[in-house]
């Protein structure tokens, strides 16, 4: 190796280090905070690896504050919003792709640009009027604002790239359009459905603003529950960091497993939720 | 549900039957006949997306505090905004926050794309680690950043002290709160820019590089004169997405500062939240929502226009 090549490599590795270290340091520090007793979290200079590990921070979070209820709330809201999003969005993506309805598709994209908060005032009034405020339904319904457009957009871009020959052949053989969709188009687009589902789950799981307005004491989702923990000053850093880690862990695991699919989906036009 | 799907099947069958009546061997007509697939989505979109827009515009013409009656006041709510110092202040916060939150992630993300486009050991894993912040739950990371920003106990001031920089007040000082929040925004969203630009980089043909290398171009010249111009449209797409996302940023700001200290980091989105859900001033809140929506659309249109302009000038340069 020439000297220039060695220099090039060194420079590259310095750049990689500079780029990746903020992310790595952050998550390492997050884990560290969650595993330290209050005395170690308040130490200066800060301690990265404590002498005694405070596993009980996690126990404390899981036992107190009805964390279990909030976890189930999060799963119900995200699960229902994703399921409805897929049931409604996948056929719509197919129909729009086959009709080449670009303008309608653009209209749905505008829904992605609109600030999430601007849906809250009218829907909040509607939910109050309907008398469903104490239930999980308001959150499930408003999360459709996130999941339906993502699913539709990803499915449009998927169906546009799937070959039409098989579908045409099936139609000529006398299959109905519904049968063609069900037995020909959908199996081919299965990877697209998985991408749409993953992104819908992540955006819904991470959402905070809808929950902070619509959730009552019994219907909080995890992000809202974690935020509410901050308001109590007596809560110490260790359990807070543990709670934060528990909330975001499912998403991080999914991201690491399905990296490729998520990247494909995100660059296909999905923007962050909210 | 059953009835609906039966109806869909029947409609689809009729459509299919009529389309297969066409000339033998030619594909059937592809327009129409797909509305049954779209219909459920249309209902949902009307209910949760279009209805709120229309209702918000109607409410913005009302004097309406929750729990009291409403009365029509025309454009009074919009007029009120022009004299509302807190609104005007939040408007400027939004602009500076957005500008910084577009520029910095674009710089970092583009640099990261160039780096991750090189081949090196462990590239996939390192890239996955770099992307991780983007997917993490905003409230969770906001919580940890709040601890890291802590002036006495936070790890950031400790890290600064290692390189001899005096401790900062970060989000606890009006002058440094927005830059500090932008730091979090940059940390979280540079990966998105990286992914988009990386997609662009992978589509660049190798010929221009080969001929430029033969002509003796340096690494910097390759970057400046070949790579960057060719990924410029992708950078514009990233800037567009980043602008839309940054202008409506909520989770990070709300969870870390609640708009404070005082109102030093209150953006339009946070002010809108206060007006609508802390003061329950529905009419005025709706008017702010309409203006805010207009701002988002205006910025989007501006970015799309800029993007078309850059494409045009490239085409002009190529011709």
Coordinates of N, CA, C and O in Angstrom, one line a residue, chain B residues 56-200:
Chain B
X56 N -61.8 23.0 10.4 CA -60.8 23.9 10.9 C -61.0 25.3 10.3 O -61.0 26.3 11.0
X57 N -61.2 25.3 9.0 CA -61.4 26.6 8.3 C -62.7 27.3 8.8 O -62.7 28.5 9.1
X58 N -63.7 26.5 9.0 CA -65.0 27.0 9.5 C -64.8 27.6 10.9 O -65.2 28.7 11.2
X59 N -64.1 26.8 11.7 CA -63.9 27.2 13.1 C -63.1 28.5 13.2 O -63.2 29.2 14.2
X60 N -62.2 28.7 12.3 CA -61.3 29.8 12.3 C -62.1 31.1 12.2 O -61.5 32.2 12.4
X61 N -63.3 31.0 11.7 CA -64.1 32.2 11.6 C -65.0 32.4 12.8 O -65.9 33.3 12.8
X62 N -64.9 31.6 13.8 CA -65.7 31.7 15.0 C -64.9 32.2 16.2 O -63.8 31.9 16.4
X63 N -65.7 32.9 17.1 CA -65.1 33.2 18.4 C -65.7 32.0 19.3 O -66.9 31.9 19.5
X64 N -64.8 31.1 19.7 CA -65.2 29.9 20.3 C -64.2 29.4 21.4 O -63.1 29.0 21.1
X65 N -64.6 29.6 22.6 CA -63.9 29.0 23.7 C -64.6 27.7 24.2 O -65.8 27.8 24.3
X66 N -63.8 26.7 24.4 CA -64.5 25.4 24.7 C -65.3 25.6 26.0 O -64.8 26.1 27.0
X67 N -66.5 25.1 26.0 CA -67.4 25.2 27.1 C -68.3 26.4 27.0 O -69.3 26.5 27.8
X68 N -68.0 27.3 26.1 CA -68.9 28.4 25.9 C -69.4 28.3 24.5 O -68.9 27.5 23.7
X69 N -70.4 29.1 24.1 CA -71.0 29.0 22.8 C -70.0 29.7 21.8 O -69.0 30.2 22.1
X70 N -70.4 29.5 20.5 CA -69.6 30.1 19.5 C -70.4 31.1 18.7 O -71.6 31.0 18.7
X71 N -69.7 32.1 18.2 CA -70.3 33.1 17.3 C -69.4 33.5 16.2 O -68.2 33.4 16.3
X72 N -70.0 33.8 15.0 CA -69.3 34.1 13.8 C -68.6 35.5 14.0 O -69.2 36.4 14.3
X73 N -67.3 35.5 13.7 CA -66.6 36.8 13.8 C -65.8 37.1 12.6 O -65.0 38.0 12.5
X74 N -66.0 36.3 11.5 CA -65.3 36.6 10.2 C -63.8 36.4 10.4 O -63.4 35.4 10.9
X75 N -63.1 37.4 9.9 CA -61.6 37.3 9.9 C -61.0 37.8 11.2 O -59.7 38.0 11.3
X76 N -61.7 38.1 12.2 CA -61.2 38.7 13.4 C -60.1 37.9 14.0 O -59.1 38.5 14.5
X77 N -60.2 36.6 14.0 CA -59.1 35.7 14.6 C -57.8 35.9 13.8 O -56.7 35.9 14.4
X78 N -57.9 36.1 12.5 CA -56.7 36.3 11.7 C -56.1 37.7 12.0 O -54.9 37.9 12.1
X79 N -57.0 38.7 12.2 CA -56.6 40.0 12.5 C -55.8 40.1 13.8 O -54.8 40.7 14.0
X80 N -56.4 39.2 14.8 CA -55.8 39.2 16.1 C -54.3 38.7 16.1 O -53.5 39.1 16.9
X81 N -54.1 37.8 15.1 CA -52.7 37.3 15.0 C -51.7 38.4 14.8 O -50.5 38.3 15.3
X82 N -52.0 39.4 14.0 CA -51.1 40.4 13.6 C -50.7 41.3 14.8 O -49.6 41.9 14.8
X83 N -51.5 41.3 15.8 CA -51.2 42.1 17.0 C -50.7 41.2 18.2 O -50.5 41.7 19.3
X84 N -50.5 39.9 17.9 CA -50.2 39.0 18.9 C -48.7 38.7 19.0 O -48.1 38.0 18.1
X85 N -48.0 39.4 19.9 CA -46.6 39.3 20.0 C -46.0 37.9 20.1 O -45.0 37.5 19.5
X86 N -46.8 37.1 20.9 CA -46.3 35.8 21.1 C -46.4 34.9 19.9 O -45.5 34.1 19.6
X87 N -47.4 35.2 19.0 CA -47.5 34.5 17.8 C -46.4 34.9 16.8 O -45.7 34.1 16.2
X88 N -46.1 36.2 16.8 CA -45.1 36.7 15.8 C -43.7 36.2 16.2 O -42.9 35.8 15.4
X89 N -43.5 36.2 17.6 CA -42.3 35.7 18.1 C -42.1 34.2 17.7 O -41.1 33.7 17.2
X90 N -43.2 33.4 17.9 CA -43.2 32.0 17.6 C -42.9 31.8 16.1 O -42.3 30.8 15.7
X91 N -43.4 32.7 15.3 CA -43.2 32.6 13.8 C -41.7 32.7 13.5 O -41.2 31.9 12.7
X92 N -41.0 33.7 14.1 CA -39.6 33.8 13.9 C -38.8 32.6 14.4 O -37.8 32.2 13.8
X93 N -39.2 32.1 15.6 CA -38.6 30.9 16.1 C -38.7 29.7 15.1 O -37.7 29.0 14.9
X94 N -39.9 29.6 14.5 CA -40.1 28.5 13.6 C -39.2 28.7 12.4 O -38.6 27.7 12.0
X95 N -39.0 29.9 11.9 CA -38.2 30.1 10.7 C -36.7 29.8 11.1 O -36.0 29.1 10.3
X96 N -36.2 30.3 12.2 CA -34.8 30.0 12.5 C -34.6 28.5 12.8 O -33.6 27.9 12.4
X97 N -35.5 28.0 13.5 CA -35.4 26.6 13.9 C -35.4 25.7 12.6 O -34.6 24.8 12.4
X98 N -36.3 26.0 11.7 CA -36.4 25.3 10.4 C -35.2 25.4 9.6 O -34.6 24.5 9.1
X99 N -34.7 26.7 9.4 CA -33.5 26.9 8.6 C -32.3 26.1 9.1 O -31.7 25.4 8.3
X100 N -32.1 26.2 10.4 CA -30.9 25.5 10.9 C -31.1 24.0 10.8 O -30.2 23.2 10.5
X101 N -32.4 23.5 11.0 CA -32.7 22.1 11.0 C -32.7 21.5 9.6 O -32.9 20.3 9.4
X102 N -32.7 22.4 8.6 CA -32.5 21.9 7.2 C -31.0 21.9 6.9 O -30.5 20.9 6.4
X103 N -30.4 23.0 7.1 CA -29.0 23.2 6.7 C -28.1 22.2 7.3 O -27.3 21.5 6.6
X104 N -28.1 22.1 8.6 CA -27.1 21.2 9.3 C -27.3 19.7 9.0 O -26.3 19.1 8.6
X105 N -28.5 19.2 9.0 CA -28.7 17.8 8.6 C -28.3 17.5 7.1 O -27.8 16.5 6.8
X106 N -28.5 18.5 6.3 CA -28.1 18.4 4.9 C -26.6 18.3 4.8 O -26.1 17.4 4.1
X107 N -25.9 19.1 5.5 CA -24.4 19.1 5.5 C -23.9 17.8 6.0 O -23.1 17.0 5.4
X108 N -24.4 17.4 7.2 CA -23.9 16.2 7.8 C -24.3 14.9 7.0 O -23.5 14.0 6.8
X109 N -25.6 14.9 6.6 CA -26.1 13.8 5.9 C -25.5 13.6 4.6 O -25.2 12.4 4.2
X110 N -25.2 14.7 3.8 CA -24.5 14.5 2.6 C -23.1 14.0 2.8 O -22.6 13.1 2.0
X111 N -22.4 14.6 3.7 CA -21.0 14.1 4.0 C -21.1 12.6 4.4 O -20.3 11.8 3.9
X112 N -22.1 12.2 5.2 CA -22.2 10.8 5.6 C -22.5 9.9 4.4 O -21.9 8.8 4.3
X113 N -23.3 10.4 3.4 CA -23.6 9.6 2.2 C -22.3 9.4 1.4 O -22.1 8.3 1.0
X114 N -21.5 10.4 1.3 CA -20.2 10.3 0.6 C -19.3 9.3 1.3 O -18.7 8.4 0.6
X115 N -19.3 9.3 2.6 CA -18.4 8.4 3.3 C -19.0 7.0 3.2 O -18.2 6.0 2.9
X116 N -20.3 6.8 3.4 CA -20.8 5.5 3.4 C -21.0 4.9 2.0 O -21.3 3.7 1.8
X117 N -20.7 5.7 1.0 CA -20.6 5.2 -0.4 C -19.3 4.5 -0.7 O -19.2 3.7 -1.6
X118 N -18.3 4.8 0.2 CA -17.0 4.1 0.0 C -17.2 2.6 0.5 O -18.0 2.3 1.3
X119 N -16.3 1.8 0.1 CA -16.3 0.4 0.6 C -15.3 0.3 1.7 O -14.2 0.7 1.6
X120 N -15.8 -0.2 2.9 CA -14.9 -0.5 4.0 C -15.5 -1.5 4.9 O -16.7 -1.8 4.8
X121 N -14.6 -2.1 5.7 CA -15.1 -3.2 6.5 C -16.1 -2.8 7.5 O -16.0 -1.7 8.2
X122 N -17.2 -3.6 7.7 CA -18.2 -3.3 8.7 C -19.1 -2.1 8.3 O -19.8 -1.5 9.1
X123 N -19.2 -1.8 6.9 CA -20.0 -0.7 6.5 C -21.4 -0.8 6.8 O -22.1 0.1 7.3
X124 N -22.0 -2.0 6.6 CA -23.4 -2.3 6.9 C -23.8 -2.0 8.3 O -24.8 -1.3 8.6
X125 N -23.0 -2.6 9.2 CA -23.3 -2.4 10.6 C -23.2 -1.0 11.1 O -24.0 -0.4 11.8
X126 N -22.1 -0.3 10.6 CA -21.9 1.1 11.0 C -23.0 2.0 10.5 O -23.4 2.9 11.2
X127 N -23.4 1.7 9.3 CA -24.5 2.5 8.7 C -25.8 2.3 9.5 O -26.5 3.2 9.8
X128 N -26.0 1.0 9.9 CA -27.2 0.7 10.7 C -27.2 1.5 12.0 O -28.2 2.1 12.5
X129 N -26.0 1.6 12.6 CA -25.9 2.3 13.9 C -26.1 3.8 13.7 O -26.8 4.5 14.5
X130 N -25.6 4.3 12.5 CA -25.8 5.7 12.2 C -27.3 6.0 12.0 O -27.8 7.1 12.3
X131 N -28.1 5.1 11.5 CA -29.5 5.3 11.1 C -30.4 5.2 12.4 O -31.5 5.7 12.4
X132 N -29.9 4.5 13.4 CA -30.7 4.2 14.6 C -31.4 5.4 15.2 O -32.6 5.2 15.5
X133 N -30.8 6.5 15.4 CA -31.5 7.6 16.0 C -32.8 8.0 15.3 O -33.7 8.4 16.0
X134 N -32.8 7.9 14.0 CA -34.0 8.3 13.2 C -35.2 7.5 13.6 O -36.3 8.0 13.5
X135 N -35.1 6.2 14.0 CA -36.2 5.4 14.3 C -36.6 5.4 15.8 O -37.7 5.1 16.1
X136 N -35.7 5.9 16.6 CA -36.0 5.8 18.1 C -37.1 6.7 18.4 O -37.4 7.7 17.8
X137 N -37.9 6.3 19.4 CA -39.1 7.1 19.9 C -38.6 8.5 20.3 O -37.8 8.6 21.3
X138 N -39.2 9.6 19.7 CA -38.7 10.9 20.0 C -38.8 11.3 21.5 O -37.8 11.9 22.0
X139 N -39.9 10.9 22.1 CA -40.0 11.3 23.6 C -38.9 10.6 24.4 O -38.3 11.2 25.3
X140 N -38.6 9.4 24.1 CA -37.6 8.7 24.8 C -36.2 9.3 24.6 O -35.5 9.5 25.6
X141 N -35.8 9.7 23.4 CA -34.5 10.3 23.2 C -34.5 11.7 23.8 O -33.5 12.2 24.3
X142 N -35.7 12.4 23.7 CA -35.7 13.7 24.3 C -35.4 13.7 25.8 O -34.7 14.6 26.3
X143 N -35.9 12.7 26.4 CA -35.7 12.5 27.9 C -34.2 12.4 28.2 O -33.7 13.0 29.1
X144 N -33.5 11.6 27.4 CA -32.1 11.3 27.7 C -31.3 12.6 27.3 O -30.4 12.9 28.0
X145 N -31.7 13.2 26.2 CA -31.0 14.5 25.9 C -31.2 15.5 27.0 O -30.2 16.3 27.3
X146 N -32.4 15.6 27.6 CA -32.6 16.5 28.7 C -31.6 16.3 29.8 O -31.0 17.2 30.3
X147 N -31.3 15.0 30.1 CA -30.4 14.7 31.1 C -29.0 15.1 30.7 O -28.2 15.6 31.5
X148 N -28.7 14.8 29.4 CA -27.3 15.1 28.9 C -27.0 16.6 28.9 O -25.9 17.1 29.0
X149 N -28.1 17.4 28.7 CA -28.0 18.9 28.6 C -27.8 19.5 30.0 O -27.6 20.7 30.1
X150 N -28.1 18.8 31.1 CA -28.1 19.3 32.4 C -26.8 20.1 32.7 O -25.7 19.5 32.6
X151 N -26.9 21.4 33.1 CA -25.6 22.2 33.2 C -24.6 21.6 34.2 O -23.4 21.7 34.0
X152 N -25.1 21.1 35.4 CA -24.2 20.6 36.4 C -23.8 19.1 36.2 O -22.7 18.7 36.3
X153 N -24.9 18.3 36.0 CA -24.7 16.9 36.0 C -24.6 16.2 34.6 O -24.4 15.0 34.5
X154 N -24.9 17.0 33.6 CA -25.0 16.5 32.2 C -23.6 16.1 31.7 O -22.6 16.7 32.0
X155 N -23.7 15.0 30.8 CA -22.4 14.5 30.3 C -21.8 15.4 29.2 O -20.6 15.5 29.0
X156 N -22.7 16.3 28.6 CA -22.2 17.1 27.5 C -21.2 18.2 28.0 O -20.1 18.4 27.4
X157 N -21.5 18.8 29.2 CA -20.6 19.8 29.7 C -19.3 19.1 30.2 O -18.2 19.7 30.1
X158 N -19.4 17.9 30.6 CA -18.2 17.1 31.0 C -17.3 16.9 29.8 O -16.1 17.1 29.8
X159 N -17.9 16.5 28.7 CA -17.2 16.2 27.4 C -16.5 17.5 26.9 O -15.4 17.5 26.5
X160 N -17.3 18.6 27.1 CA -16.7 19.9 26.7 C -15.5 20.3 27.5 O -14.5 20.8 27.0
X161 N -15.6 20.0 28.8 CA -14.5 20.3 29.7 C -13.2 19.5 29.4 O -12.1 20.0 29.6
X162 N -13.4 18.4 28.8 CA -12.3 17.5 28.4 C -11.4 18.2 27.3 O -10.2 18.1 27.2
X163 N -12.1 19.0 26.5 CA -11.4 19.7 25.4 C -11.2 21.2 25.8 O -10.9 22.0 24.9
X164 N -11.5 21.5 27.0 CA -11.2 22.9 27.5 C -12.2 23.9 27.2 O -11.9 25.1 27.2
X165 N -13.5 23.5 26.8 CA -14.5 24.5 26.6 C -15.3 24.7 27.8 O -15.7 23.7 28.5
X166 N -15.6 26.0 28.2 CA -16.4 26.2 29.4 C -17.8 25.7 29.4 O -18.3 25.5 28.3
X167 N -18.4 25.3 30.5 CA -19.7 24.7 30.5 C -20.8 25.6 29.9 O -20.7 26.9 30.0
X168 N -21.7 25.0 29.2 CA -22.8 25.8 28.6 C -24.1 25.6 29.3 O -24.3 24.6 30.1
X169 N -25.1 26.5 29.1 CA -26.4 26.3 29.7 C -27.4 25.5 28.8 O -28.5 25.2 29.2
X170 N -27.0 25.3 27.5 CA -27.8 24.5 26.6 C -29.2 25.0 26.5 O -29.5 26.1 26.3
X171 N -30.1 24.0 26.9 CA -31.6 24.4 26.7 C -32.1 25.2 27.8 O -33.3 25.6 27.9
X172 N -31.2 25.6 28.8 CA -31.7 26.4 29.9 C -31.4 27.9 29.8 O -31.7 28.6 30.7
X173 N -30.9 28.3 28.6 CA -30.7 29.7 28.4 C -31.4 30.1 27.1 O -31.3 29.4 26.1
X174 N -32.1 31.2 27.1 CA -32.8 31.7 25.9 C -32.0 31.8 24.6 O -32.4 31.5 23.5
X175 N -30.7 32.1 24.8 CA -29.8 32.4 23.7 C -29.4 31.1 23.0 O -29.1 31.0 21.8
X176 N -29.3 30.0 23.8 CA -28.7 28.8 23.3 C -29.7 27.6 23.1 O -29.4 26.5 22.7
X177 N -31.0 27.9 23.5 CA -32.0 26.8 23.5 C -32.3 26.3 22.1 O -32.3 25.1 21.8
X178 N -32.4 27.2 21.1 CA -32.8 26.8 19.7 C -31.6 26.0 19.1 O -31.8 24.9 18.6
X179 N -30.4 26.6 19.2 CA -29.2 25.8 18.6 C -29.1 24.4 19.3 O -28.8 23.4 18.6
X180 N -29.4 24.3 20.6 CA -29.3 23.1 21.3 C -30.3 22.1 20.8 O -30.0 20.9 20.6
X181 N -31.5 22.6 20.6 CA -32.6 21.7 20.1 C -32.3 21.2 18.6 O -32.5 20.1 18.2
X182 N -31.7 22.2 17.9 CA -31.3 21.8 16.5 C -30.2 20.8 16.5 O -30.2 19.9 15.6
X183 N -29.3 20.8 17.5 CA -28.3 19.7 17.7 C -29.0 18.3 17.7 O -28.6 17.4 17.1
X184 N -30.1 18.3 18.5 CA -30.8 17.0 18.6 C -31.4 16.6 17.3 O -31.4 15.5 16.8
X185 N -32.1 17.6 16.7 CA -32.7 17.4 15.4 C -31.7 16.9 14.3 O -32.0 16.0 13.6
X186 N -30.5 17.5 14.4 CA -29.5 17.1 13.4 C -29.0 15.7 13.7 O -28.8 14.9 12.8
X187 N -28.8 15.4 15.0 CA -28.4 14.1 15.4 C -29.4 13.0 14.9 O -29.1 12.0 14.4
X188 N -30.7 13.4 15.0 CA -31.8 12.4 14.7 C -32.0 12.3 13.2 O -32.3 11.2 12.7
X189 N -31.9 13.4 12.5 CA -32.4 13.4 11.1 C -31.4 13.4 10.0 O -31.7 13.3 8.8
X190 N -30.1 13.6 10.3 CA -29.1 13.5 9.3 C -29.1 12.1 8.6 O -28.9 12.1 7.4
X191 N -29.5 11.0 9.3 CA -29.5 9.8 8.6 C -30.5 9.7 7.5 O -30.3 9.1 6.5
X192 N -31.7 10.4 7.6 CA -32.6 10.4 6.5 C -32.0 11.1 5.3 O -32.2 10.5 4.2
X193 N -31.3 12.2 5.5 CA -30.7 12.9 4.3 C -29.6 11.9 3.7 O -29.5 11.7 2.5
X194 N -28.9 11.2 4.6 CA -27.9 10.3 4.2 C -28.5 9.2 3.3 O -28.0 8.9 2.2
X195 N -29.6 8.6 3.7 CA -30.3 7.6 3.0 C -30.7 8.0 1.6 O -30.5 7.3 0.6
X196 N -31.3 9.2 1.5 CA -31.8 9.7 0.2 C -30.6 10.0 -0.7 O -30.6 9.6 -1.9
X197 N -29.5 10.7 -0.2 CA -28.4 11.1 -1.0 C -27.6 9.8 -1.4 O -27.1 9.7 -2.6
X198 N -27.5 8.8 -0.5 CA -26.9 7.6 -0.8 C -27.6 6.9 -2.0 O -26.9 6.3 -2.9
X199 N -28.9 6.9 -2.0 CA -29.6 6.4 -3.1 C -29.2 7.0 -4.4 O -29.1 6.4 -5.4
X200 N -29.1 8.3 -4.3 CA -28.6 9.1 -5.5 C -27.2 8.7 -6.0 O -27.0 8.5 -7.1

